[in-house]
Coordinates of C-alpha atoms in Angstrom, one line a residue:
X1 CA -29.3 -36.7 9.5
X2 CA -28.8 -32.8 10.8
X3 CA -30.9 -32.2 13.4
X4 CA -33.0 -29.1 12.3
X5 CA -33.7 -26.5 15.1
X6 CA -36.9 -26.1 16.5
X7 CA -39.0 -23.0 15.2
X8 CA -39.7 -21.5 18.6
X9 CA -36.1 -22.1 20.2
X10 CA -35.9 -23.7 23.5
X11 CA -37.3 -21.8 27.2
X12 CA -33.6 -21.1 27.7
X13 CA -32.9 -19.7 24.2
X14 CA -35.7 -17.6 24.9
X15 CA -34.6 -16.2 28.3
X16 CA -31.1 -15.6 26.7
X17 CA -32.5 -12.9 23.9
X18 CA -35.6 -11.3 26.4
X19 CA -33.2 -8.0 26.7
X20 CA -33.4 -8.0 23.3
X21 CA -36.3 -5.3 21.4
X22 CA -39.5 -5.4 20.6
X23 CA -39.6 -4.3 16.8
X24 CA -39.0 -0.3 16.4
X25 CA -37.4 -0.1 19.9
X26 CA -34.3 2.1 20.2
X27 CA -30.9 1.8 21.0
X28 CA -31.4 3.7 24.6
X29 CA -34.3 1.3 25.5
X30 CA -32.0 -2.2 23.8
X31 CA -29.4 -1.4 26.0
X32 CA -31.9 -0.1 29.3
X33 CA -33.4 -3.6 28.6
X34 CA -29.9 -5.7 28.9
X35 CA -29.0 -3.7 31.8
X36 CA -31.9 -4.4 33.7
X37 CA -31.3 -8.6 32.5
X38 CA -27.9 -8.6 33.9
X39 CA -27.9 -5.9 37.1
X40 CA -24.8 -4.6 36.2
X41 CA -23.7 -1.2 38.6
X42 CA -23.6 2.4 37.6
X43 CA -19.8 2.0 36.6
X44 CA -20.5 -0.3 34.8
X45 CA -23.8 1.2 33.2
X46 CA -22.0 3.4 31.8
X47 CA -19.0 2.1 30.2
X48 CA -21.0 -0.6 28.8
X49 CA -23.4 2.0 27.2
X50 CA -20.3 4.0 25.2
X51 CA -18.5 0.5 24.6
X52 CA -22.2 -0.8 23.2
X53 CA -23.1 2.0 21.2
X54 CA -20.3 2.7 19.4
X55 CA -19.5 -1.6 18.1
X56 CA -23.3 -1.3 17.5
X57 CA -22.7 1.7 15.0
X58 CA -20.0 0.3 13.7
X59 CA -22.3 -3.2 12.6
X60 CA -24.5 -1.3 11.6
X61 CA -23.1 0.7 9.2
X62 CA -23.6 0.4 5.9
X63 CA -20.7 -1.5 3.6
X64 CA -20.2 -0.8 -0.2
X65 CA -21.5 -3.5 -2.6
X66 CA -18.5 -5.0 -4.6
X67 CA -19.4 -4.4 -8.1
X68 CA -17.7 -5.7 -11.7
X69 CA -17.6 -3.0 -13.8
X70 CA -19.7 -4.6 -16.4
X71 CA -22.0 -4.3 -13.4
X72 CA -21.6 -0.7 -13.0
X73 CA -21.5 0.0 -16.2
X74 CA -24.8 -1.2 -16.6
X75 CA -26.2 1.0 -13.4
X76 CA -26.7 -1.4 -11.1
X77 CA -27.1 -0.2 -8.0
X78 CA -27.0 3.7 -8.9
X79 CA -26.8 6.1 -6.2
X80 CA -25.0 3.6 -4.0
X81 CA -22.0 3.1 -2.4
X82 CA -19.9 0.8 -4.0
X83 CA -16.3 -0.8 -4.5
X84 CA -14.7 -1.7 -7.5
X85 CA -11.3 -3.7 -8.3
X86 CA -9.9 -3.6 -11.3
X87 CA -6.3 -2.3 -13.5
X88 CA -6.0 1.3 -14.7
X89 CA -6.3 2.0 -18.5
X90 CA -5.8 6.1 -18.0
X91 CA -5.1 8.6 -15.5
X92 CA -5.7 12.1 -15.8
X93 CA -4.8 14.3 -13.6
X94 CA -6.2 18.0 -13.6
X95 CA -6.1 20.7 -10.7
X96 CA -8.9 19.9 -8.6
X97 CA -9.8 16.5 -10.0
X98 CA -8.2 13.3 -11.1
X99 CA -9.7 11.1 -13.7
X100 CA -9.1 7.3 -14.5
X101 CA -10.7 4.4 -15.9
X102 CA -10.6 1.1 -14.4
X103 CA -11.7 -2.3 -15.9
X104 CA -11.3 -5.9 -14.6
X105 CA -12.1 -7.8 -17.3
X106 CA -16.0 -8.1 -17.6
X107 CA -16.2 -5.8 -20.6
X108 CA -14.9 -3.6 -23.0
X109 CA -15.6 -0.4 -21.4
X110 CA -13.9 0.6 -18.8
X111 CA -15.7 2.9 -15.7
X112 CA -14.3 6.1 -15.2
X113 CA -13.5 7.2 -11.7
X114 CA -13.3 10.8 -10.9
X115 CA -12.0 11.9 -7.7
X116 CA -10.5 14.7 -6.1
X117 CA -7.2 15.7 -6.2
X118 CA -6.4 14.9 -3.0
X119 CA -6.9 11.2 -3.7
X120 CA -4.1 11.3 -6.4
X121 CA -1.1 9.0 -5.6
X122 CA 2.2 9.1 -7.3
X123 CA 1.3 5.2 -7.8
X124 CA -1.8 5.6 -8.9
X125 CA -0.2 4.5 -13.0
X126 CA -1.6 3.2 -16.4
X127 CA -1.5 -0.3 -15.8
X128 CA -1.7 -0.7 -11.7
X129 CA -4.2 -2.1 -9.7
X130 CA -6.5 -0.6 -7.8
X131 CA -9.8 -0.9 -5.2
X132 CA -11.9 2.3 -5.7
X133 CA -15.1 3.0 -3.1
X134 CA -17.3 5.7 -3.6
X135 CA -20.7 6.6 -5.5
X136 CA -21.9 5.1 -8.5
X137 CA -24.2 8.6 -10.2
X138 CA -25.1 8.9 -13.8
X139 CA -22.3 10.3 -15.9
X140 CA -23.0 14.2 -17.3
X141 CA -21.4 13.0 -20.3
X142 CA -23.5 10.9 -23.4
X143 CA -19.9 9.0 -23.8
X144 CA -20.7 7.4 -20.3
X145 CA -23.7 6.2 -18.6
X146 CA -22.3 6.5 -15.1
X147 CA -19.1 7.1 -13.6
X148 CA -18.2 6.2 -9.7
X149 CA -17.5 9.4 -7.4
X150 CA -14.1 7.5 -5.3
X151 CA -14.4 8.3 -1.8
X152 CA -11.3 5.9 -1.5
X153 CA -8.6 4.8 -4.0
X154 CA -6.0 2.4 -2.7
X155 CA -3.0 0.9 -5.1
X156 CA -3.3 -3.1 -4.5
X157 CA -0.1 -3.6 -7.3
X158 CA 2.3 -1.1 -8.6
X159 CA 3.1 -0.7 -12.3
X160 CA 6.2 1.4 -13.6
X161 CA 4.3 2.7 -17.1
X162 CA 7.6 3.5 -18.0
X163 CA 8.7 -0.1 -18.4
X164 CA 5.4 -1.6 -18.6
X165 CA 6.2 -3.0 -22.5
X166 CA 2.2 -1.5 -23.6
X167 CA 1.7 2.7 -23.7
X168 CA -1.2 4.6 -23.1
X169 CA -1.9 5.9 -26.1
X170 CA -0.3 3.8 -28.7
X171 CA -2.6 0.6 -30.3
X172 CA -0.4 -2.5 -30.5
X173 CA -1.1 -4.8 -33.5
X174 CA -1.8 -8.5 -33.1
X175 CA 1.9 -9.6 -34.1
X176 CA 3.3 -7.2 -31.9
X177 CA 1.5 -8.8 -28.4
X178 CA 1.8 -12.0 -29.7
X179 CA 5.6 -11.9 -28.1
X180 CA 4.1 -10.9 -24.7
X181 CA 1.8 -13.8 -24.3
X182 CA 1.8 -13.2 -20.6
X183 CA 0.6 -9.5 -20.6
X184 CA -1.5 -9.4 -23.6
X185 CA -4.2 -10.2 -21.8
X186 CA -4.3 -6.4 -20.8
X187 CA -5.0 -5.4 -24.2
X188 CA -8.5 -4.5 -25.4
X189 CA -7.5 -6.9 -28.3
X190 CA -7.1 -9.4 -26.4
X191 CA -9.4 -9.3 -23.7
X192 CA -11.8 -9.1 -26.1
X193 CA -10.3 -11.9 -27.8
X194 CA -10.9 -14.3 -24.7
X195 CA -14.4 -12.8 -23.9
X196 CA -15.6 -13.8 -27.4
X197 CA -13.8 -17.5 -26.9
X198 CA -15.6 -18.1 -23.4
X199 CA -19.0 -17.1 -24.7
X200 CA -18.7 -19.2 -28.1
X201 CA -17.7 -22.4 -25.8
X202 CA -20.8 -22.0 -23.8
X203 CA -22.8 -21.3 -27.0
X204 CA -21.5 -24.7 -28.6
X205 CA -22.1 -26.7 -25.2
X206 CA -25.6 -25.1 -25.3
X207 CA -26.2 -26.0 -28.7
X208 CA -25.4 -29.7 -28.0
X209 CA -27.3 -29.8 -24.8
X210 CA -30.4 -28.6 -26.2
X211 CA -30.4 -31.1 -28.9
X212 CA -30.0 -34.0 -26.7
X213 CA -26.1 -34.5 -26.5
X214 CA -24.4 -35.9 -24.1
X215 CA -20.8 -34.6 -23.3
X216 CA -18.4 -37.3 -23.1
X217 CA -15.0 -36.1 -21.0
X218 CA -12.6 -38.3 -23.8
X219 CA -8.8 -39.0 -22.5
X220 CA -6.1 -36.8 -23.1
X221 CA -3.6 -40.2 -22.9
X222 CA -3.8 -42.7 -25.2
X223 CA -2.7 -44.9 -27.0
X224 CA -4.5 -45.0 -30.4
X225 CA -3.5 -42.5 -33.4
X226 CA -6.8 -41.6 -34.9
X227 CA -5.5 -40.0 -37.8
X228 CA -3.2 -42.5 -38.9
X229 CA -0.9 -39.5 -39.6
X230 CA 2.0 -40.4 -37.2
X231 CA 2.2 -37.0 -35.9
X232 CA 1.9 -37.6 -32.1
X233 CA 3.7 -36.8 -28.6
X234 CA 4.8 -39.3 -26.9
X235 CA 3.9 -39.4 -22.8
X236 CA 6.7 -40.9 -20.8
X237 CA 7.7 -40.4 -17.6
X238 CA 10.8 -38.4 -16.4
X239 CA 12.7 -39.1 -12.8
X240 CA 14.7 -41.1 -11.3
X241 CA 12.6 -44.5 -10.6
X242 CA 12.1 -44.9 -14.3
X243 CA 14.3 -46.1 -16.7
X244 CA 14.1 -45.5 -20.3
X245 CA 13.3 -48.6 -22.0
X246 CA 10.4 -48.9 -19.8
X247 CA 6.6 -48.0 -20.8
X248 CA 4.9 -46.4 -18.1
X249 CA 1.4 -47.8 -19.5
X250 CA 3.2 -51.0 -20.6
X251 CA 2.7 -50.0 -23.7
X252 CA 3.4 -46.5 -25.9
X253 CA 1.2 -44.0 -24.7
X254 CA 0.7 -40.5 -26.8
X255 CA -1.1 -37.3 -26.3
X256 CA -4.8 -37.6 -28.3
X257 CA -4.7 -36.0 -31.8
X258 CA -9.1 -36.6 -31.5
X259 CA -11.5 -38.0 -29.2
X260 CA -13.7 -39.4 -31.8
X261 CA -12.6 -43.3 -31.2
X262 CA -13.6 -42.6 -27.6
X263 CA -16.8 -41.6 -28.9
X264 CA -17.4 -44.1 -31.3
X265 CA -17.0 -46.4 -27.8
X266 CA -19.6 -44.0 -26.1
X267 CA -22.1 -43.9 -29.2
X268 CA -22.6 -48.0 -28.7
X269 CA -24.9 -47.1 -25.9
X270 CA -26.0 -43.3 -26.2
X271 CA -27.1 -42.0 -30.1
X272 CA -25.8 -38.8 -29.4
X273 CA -22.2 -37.7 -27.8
X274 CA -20.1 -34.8 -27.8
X275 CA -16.8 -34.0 -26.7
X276 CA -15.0 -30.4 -26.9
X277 CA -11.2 -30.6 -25.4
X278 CA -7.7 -30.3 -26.3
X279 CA -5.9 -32.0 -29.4
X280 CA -2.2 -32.4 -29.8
X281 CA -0.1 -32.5 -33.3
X282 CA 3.5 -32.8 -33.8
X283 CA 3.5 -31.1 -37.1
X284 CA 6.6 -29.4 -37.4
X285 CA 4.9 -26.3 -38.8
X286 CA 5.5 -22.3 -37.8
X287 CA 2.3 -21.3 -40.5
X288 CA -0.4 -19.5 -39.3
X289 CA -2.8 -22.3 -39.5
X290 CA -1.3 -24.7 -37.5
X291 CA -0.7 -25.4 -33.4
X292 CA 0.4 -28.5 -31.5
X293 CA -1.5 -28.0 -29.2
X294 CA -5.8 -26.6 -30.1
X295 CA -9.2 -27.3 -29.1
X296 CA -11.7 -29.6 -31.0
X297 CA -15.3 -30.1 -30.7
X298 CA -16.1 -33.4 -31.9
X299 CA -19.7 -34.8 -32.5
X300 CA -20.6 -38.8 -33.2
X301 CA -24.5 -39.6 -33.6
X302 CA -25.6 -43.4 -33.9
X303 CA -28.3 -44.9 -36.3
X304 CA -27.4 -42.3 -39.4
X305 CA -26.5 -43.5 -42.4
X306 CA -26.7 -39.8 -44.1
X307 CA -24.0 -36.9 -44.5
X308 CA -26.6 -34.7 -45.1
X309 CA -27.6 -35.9 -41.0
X310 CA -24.3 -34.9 -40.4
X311 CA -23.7 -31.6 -42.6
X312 CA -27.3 -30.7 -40.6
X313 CA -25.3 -30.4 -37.4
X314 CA -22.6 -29.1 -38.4
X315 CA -24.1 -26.2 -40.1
X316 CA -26.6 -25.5 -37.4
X317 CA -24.5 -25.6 -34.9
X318 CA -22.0 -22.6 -37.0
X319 CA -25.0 -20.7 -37.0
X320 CA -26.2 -20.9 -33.3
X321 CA -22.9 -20.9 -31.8
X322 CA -22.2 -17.1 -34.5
X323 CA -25.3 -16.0 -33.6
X324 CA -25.1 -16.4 -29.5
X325 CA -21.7 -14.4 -30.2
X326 CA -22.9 -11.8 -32.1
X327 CA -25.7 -11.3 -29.6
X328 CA -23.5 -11.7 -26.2
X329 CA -20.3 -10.0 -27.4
X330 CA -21.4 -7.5 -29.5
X331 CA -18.8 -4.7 -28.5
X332 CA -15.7 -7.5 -28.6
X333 CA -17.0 -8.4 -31.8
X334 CA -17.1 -5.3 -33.2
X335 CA -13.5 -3.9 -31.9
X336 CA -12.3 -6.8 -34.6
X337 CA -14.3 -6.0 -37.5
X338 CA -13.7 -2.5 -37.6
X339 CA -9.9 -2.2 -36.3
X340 CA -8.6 -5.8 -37.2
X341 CA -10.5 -6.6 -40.2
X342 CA -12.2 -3.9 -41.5
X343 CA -15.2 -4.7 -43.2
X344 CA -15.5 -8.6 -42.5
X345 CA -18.9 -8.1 -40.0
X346 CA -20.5 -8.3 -44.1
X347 CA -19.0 -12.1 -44.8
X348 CA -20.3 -12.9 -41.0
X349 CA -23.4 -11.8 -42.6
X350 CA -23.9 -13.1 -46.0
X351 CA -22.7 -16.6 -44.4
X352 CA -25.5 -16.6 -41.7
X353 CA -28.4 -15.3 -44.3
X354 CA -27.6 -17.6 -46.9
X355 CA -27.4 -21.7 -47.0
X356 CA -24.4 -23.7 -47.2
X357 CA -23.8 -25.4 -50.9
X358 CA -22.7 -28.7 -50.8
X359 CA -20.9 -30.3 -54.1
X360 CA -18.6 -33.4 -54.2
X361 CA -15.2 -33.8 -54.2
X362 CA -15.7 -34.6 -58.2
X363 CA -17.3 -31.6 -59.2
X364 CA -14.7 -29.2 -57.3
X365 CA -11.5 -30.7 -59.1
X366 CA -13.2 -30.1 -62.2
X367 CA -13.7 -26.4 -61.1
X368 CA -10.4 -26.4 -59.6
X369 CA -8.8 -28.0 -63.1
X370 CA -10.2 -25.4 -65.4
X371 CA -8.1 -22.7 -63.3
X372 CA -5.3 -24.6 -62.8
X373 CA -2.7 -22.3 -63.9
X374 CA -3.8 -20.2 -60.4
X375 CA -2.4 -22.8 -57.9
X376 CA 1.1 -24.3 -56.7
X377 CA -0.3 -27.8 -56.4
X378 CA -2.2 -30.5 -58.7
X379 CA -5.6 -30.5 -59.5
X380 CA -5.9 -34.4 -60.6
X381 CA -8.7 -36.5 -59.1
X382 CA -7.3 -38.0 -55.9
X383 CA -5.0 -35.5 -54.9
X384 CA -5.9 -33.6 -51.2
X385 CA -7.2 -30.5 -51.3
X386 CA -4.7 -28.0 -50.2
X387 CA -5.6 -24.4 -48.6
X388 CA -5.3 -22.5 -51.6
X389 CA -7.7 -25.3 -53.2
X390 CA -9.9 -24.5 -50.1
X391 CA -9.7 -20.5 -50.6
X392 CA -10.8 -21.0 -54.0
X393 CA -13.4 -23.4 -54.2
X394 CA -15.3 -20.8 -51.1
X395 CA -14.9 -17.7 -53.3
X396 CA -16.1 -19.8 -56.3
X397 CA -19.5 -20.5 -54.4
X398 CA -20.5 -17.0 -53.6
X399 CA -17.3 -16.5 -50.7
X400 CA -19.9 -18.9 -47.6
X401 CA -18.9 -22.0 -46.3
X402 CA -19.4 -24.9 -48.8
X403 CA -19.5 -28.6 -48.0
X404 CA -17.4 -30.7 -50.3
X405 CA -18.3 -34.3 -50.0
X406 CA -17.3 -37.9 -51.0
X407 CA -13.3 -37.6 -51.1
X408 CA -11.0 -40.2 -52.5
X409 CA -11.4 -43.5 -50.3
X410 CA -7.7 -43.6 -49.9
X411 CA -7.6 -40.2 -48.6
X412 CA -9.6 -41.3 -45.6
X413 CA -8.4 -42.8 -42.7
X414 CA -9.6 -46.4 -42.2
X415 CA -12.7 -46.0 -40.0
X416 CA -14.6 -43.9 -43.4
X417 CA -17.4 -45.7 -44.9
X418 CA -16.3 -47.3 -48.2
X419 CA -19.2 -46.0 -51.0
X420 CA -18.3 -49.1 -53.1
X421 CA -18.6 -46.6 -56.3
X422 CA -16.0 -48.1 -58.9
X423 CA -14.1 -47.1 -60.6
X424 CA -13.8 -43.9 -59.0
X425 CA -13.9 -45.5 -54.8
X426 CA -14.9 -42.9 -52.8
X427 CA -15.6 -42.5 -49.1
X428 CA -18.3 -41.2 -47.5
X429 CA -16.6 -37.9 -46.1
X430 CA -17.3 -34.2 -45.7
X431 CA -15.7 -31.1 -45.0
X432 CA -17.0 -27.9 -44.3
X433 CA -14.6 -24.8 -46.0
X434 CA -14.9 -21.4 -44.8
X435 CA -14.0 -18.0 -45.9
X436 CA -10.8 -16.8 -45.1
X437 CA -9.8 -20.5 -43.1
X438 CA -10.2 -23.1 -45.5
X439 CA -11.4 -26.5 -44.1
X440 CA -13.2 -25.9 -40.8
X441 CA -14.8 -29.3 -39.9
X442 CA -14.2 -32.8 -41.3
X443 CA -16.7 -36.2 -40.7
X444 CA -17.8 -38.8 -42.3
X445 CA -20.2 -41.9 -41.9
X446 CA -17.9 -44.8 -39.8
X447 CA -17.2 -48.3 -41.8
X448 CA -19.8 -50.7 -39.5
X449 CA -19.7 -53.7 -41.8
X450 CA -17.3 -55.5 -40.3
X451 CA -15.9 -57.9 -43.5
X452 CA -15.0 -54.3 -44.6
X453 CA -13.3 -53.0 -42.0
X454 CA -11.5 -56.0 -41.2
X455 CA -10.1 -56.0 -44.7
X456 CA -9.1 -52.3 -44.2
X457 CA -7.3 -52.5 -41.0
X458 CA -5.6 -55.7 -42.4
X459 CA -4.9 -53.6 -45.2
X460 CA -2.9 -51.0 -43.3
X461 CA -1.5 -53.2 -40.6
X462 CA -3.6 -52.3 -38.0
X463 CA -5.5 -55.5 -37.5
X464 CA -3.9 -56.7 -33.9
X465 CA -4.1 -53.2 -32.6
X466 CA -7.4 -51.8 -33.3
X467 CA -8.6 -55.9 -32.5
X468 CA -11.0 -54.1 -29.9
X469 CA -12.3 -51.3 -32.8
X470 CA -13.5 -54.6 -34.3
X471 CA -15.6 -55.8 -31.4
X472 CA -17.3 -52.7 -31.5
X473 CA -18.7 -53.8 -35.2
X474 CA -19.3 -57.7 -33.4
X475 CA -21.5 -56.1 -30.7
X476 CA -24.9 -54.6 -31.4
X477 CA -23.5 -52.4 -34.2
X478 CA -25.2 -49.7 -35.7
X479 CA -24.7 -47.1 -38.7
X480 CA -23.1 -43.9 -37.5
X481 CA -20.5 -40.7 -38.2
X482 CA -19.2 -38.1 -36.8
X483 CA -17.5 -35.0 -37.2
X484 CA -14.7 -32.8 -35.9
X485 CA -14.3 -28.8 -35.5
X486 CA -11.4 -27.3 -35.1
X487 CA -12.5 -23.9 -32.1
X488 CA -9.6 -22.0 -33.1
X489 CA -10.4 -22.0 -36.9
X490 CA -14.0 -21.7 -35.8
X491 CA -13.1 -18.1 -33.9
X492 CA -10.3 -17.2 -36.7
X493 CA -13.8 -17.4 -39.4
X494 CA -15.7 -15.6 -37.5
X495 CA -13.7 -12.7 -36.4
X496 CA -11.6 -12.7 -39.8
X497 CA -8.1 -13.4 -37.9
X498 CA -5.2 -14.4 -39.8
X499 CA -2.7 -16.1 -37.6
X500 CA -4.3 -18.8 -35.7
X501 CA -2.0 -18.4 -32.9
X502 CA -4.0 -14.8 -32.4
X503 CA -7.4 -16.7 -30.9
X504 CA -6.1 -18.7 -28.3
X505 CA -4.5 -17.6 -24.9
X506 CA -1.2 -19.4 -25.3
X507 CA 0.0 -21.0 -28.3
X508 CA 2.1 -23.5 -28.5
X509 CA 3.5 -24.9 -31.7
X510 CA 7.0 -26.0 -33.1
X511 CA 10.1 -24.6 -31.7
X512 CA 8.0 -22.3 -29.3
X513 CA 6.0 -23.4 -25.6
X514 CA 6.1 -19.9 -24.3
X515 CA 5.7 -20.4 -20.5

């Protein structure tokens, strides 16, 4: 245990600081009282008094308060001295003054710095870094709230505008930065882009904390395939102490394509989990719906034998996690819908003020069979819906996210309840299609009777190796599902992007792993 000083200070402590001022005392009479405490000579006197006077200034002068210019901008501490860091946007240089604005990331605005012309630097460049003191005051202009008066301007990092690959005053489209991925973050696009991202993941965790989830950290190794697809990476060492026909794991180990197995594990002992991490696919895919590498936020709740308990969360949780973004980002949001996707803020709209239809997988191939001369692919009853399917069937319910339920059992992986519904055998599985996207989320309830899922997995081979997915049916069992949402699709909805590879800071997907 830390022993905790005493409130009073020892007699010692005390003699130590009784040079020191009573309360209001001056400088002159602090430093007559130390002379007097240590009987220093005349000499001495003296040069201690200049030597003391002038460190004491210097403490006690008063140091600028580092600022983000989000801060600034919102007039925090106005009339003060401060310093802000950030890269330059513009400079304009005029006779007597020099104007720039600076932003660092905190918002869409940038601050504008004025200074005089003296303080102009032949580095001072669109695109360099710099640490500005001076005065934050209230801006003459209605454009600008404040603006910072620099007293001080120094270039941390030096940027040649003329090979710096982004210009002033040209607006780079989407495609066009997507070949940059390591600068495009100085984009307003962009940085707008990952603003919006960071405040919709901390909407979606709030959401599930405040309705009594727990967050379960599932593995990025493993060696399950969850989809049953095939489409995995597989981990394996690489150096000289391993050879190749050795297993690492002593056994095949691949990067997860879902956590929801994990969760399923976790949902034996807590009702309600949630996990929100990185999924891999080895589709060998260039499309703009498709990366091998994207975040999923996966949900399992325990003692549910409902979709609609599932289609509940999933469509609250679109409408919390939209409206946090609209409310937090408002400024990122609207840089999209009126220079990227001009007009989309009235989908975003109709999709949060009206409810979600739900119709089964039955009734939309009979809406998607009476207009099958539109698509490339079959309409027949048990063939997967395919994105133009998915466009469709949205635009055909009023263009808002529509739950189609109850697919084909054979569709489903082998974990989907069996509804035992002949002749047609369906499973009880959802997904959620959105505007613009096409499916956004997919659950279902899980198979817990066990005589079921044993036939299944025997079914498909995968009795020996999902032997343990069996004890979980063996051992206090309970009816559950769960759901997956893919964050990228989520943000492409919302913002009305059309290239997936547009939301998400560095995209990786066949053929390409840029840095």
């Amino acid at each position: 245990m830390l022993a905790e000083p005493m409130a009073g200070g020892s007699s010692a402590d005390r003699r130590d600081q009784s040079f020191l001022p009573r309360e209001g005392a001056g400088l002159e009479v602090m430093f007559h009282a130390a002379v007097q405490r240590f009987s220093v000579s005349a000499a001495a006197e003296s040069f201690c008094r200049a030597i003391f006077l002038v460190g004491f200034r210097r403490y006690c002068k008063k140091t600028s308060t580092k600022l983000r210019v989000s801060e600034a901008l919102s007039g925090a501490e106005l009339g003060s001295d401060v310093k802000v860091q950030g890269w330059v946007r513009s400079v304009r240089p005029q006779k007597d003054n020099i104007f720039l604005h600076v932003n660092d990331g905190s918002s869409l605005q940038s601050l504008q710095i004025v200074a005089g012309a003296k303080l102009n630097d032949p580095l001072l460049t669109f695109g360099s870094a710099v640490e500005v003191t001076g005065v934050l005051k209230k801006s003459p202009h209605q454009k600008q709230p404040v603006e910072l008066e620099a007293e001080q301007i120094r270039v941390v990092g030096e940027c040649n505008p003329i090979d710096f690959p982004f210009k002033i005053k040209e607006r780079h489209n989407l495609e066009y930065i997507r070949k940059l991925p390591h600068l495009r973050c100085r984009t307003n696009a962009f940085s707008s882009l990952l603003r919006i991202r960071s405040e919709a993941t901390a909407a979606i965790h709030s959401y599930f904390k405040d309705n009594g989830f727990v967050q379960i950290h599932t593995p990025i190794i493993t060696s399950n395939d969850c989809e049953g697809a095939g489409e995995l990476f597989r981990v394996e060492p690489s150096g000289p102490d391993y050879v190749d026909d050795e297993d690492f794991f002593s056994v095949p180990a691949f990067l997860t394509v879902s956590g929801q197995l994990h969760l399923e594990v976790i949902s034996g002992a807590f009702s309600k989990v949630y996990t929100f991490g990185p999924s891999f696919r080895a589709e060998n895919s260039q499309s703009r719906r498709h990366l091998a590498e994207f975040f999923m936020v996966e949900a399992e709740i325990s003692f549910t034998e409902s979709l609609e308990d599932l289609t509940k969360v999933m469509e609250d949780m679109f409408r919390s996690a939209t409206e946090h973004v609209l409310a937090h980002c408002v400024e990122d949001v609207d840089l999209f819908h009126r220079h990227v996707t001009p007009g989309h803020r009235d989908t975003i709209e109709a999709m949060l003020n009206k409810s979600f239809p739900v119709i089964t997988y039955t009734e939309a191939i009979e809406i998607l069979h009476r207009h099958s001369e539109k698509f490339t692919f079959r309409t027949d009853w048990g063939c997967d819906l395919k994105t133009e399917h998915e466009k469709y069937l949205v635009k055909h319910c009023g263009n808002v996210p529509v739950f189609v339920t109850d697919y084909p059992y054979d569709l489903k992986p082998f974990y989907a309840k069996d509804n035992q519904d002949h002749p047609k055998h369906t499973a009880a599985a959802v997904d959620l299609l959105v505007p613009g996207v096409g499916e956004l989320c997919g659950g279902s309830l899980r198979e817990e009777r066990l005589d079921l899922l044993m036939a299944r997995l025997k079914q498909v081979g995968l009795e020996d190796t999902y032997s343990w997915y069996l004890d979980l049916r063996r051992f206090g069992s309970v009816p559950h599902g769960g759901f997956g949402l893919g964050f990228e699709r989520y943000l492409q909805c919302i913002l009305g992007v059309d290239n997936i590879k547009d939301v998400i800071p560095f995209p990786r997907f066949s053929h390409s792993c840029l840095l």
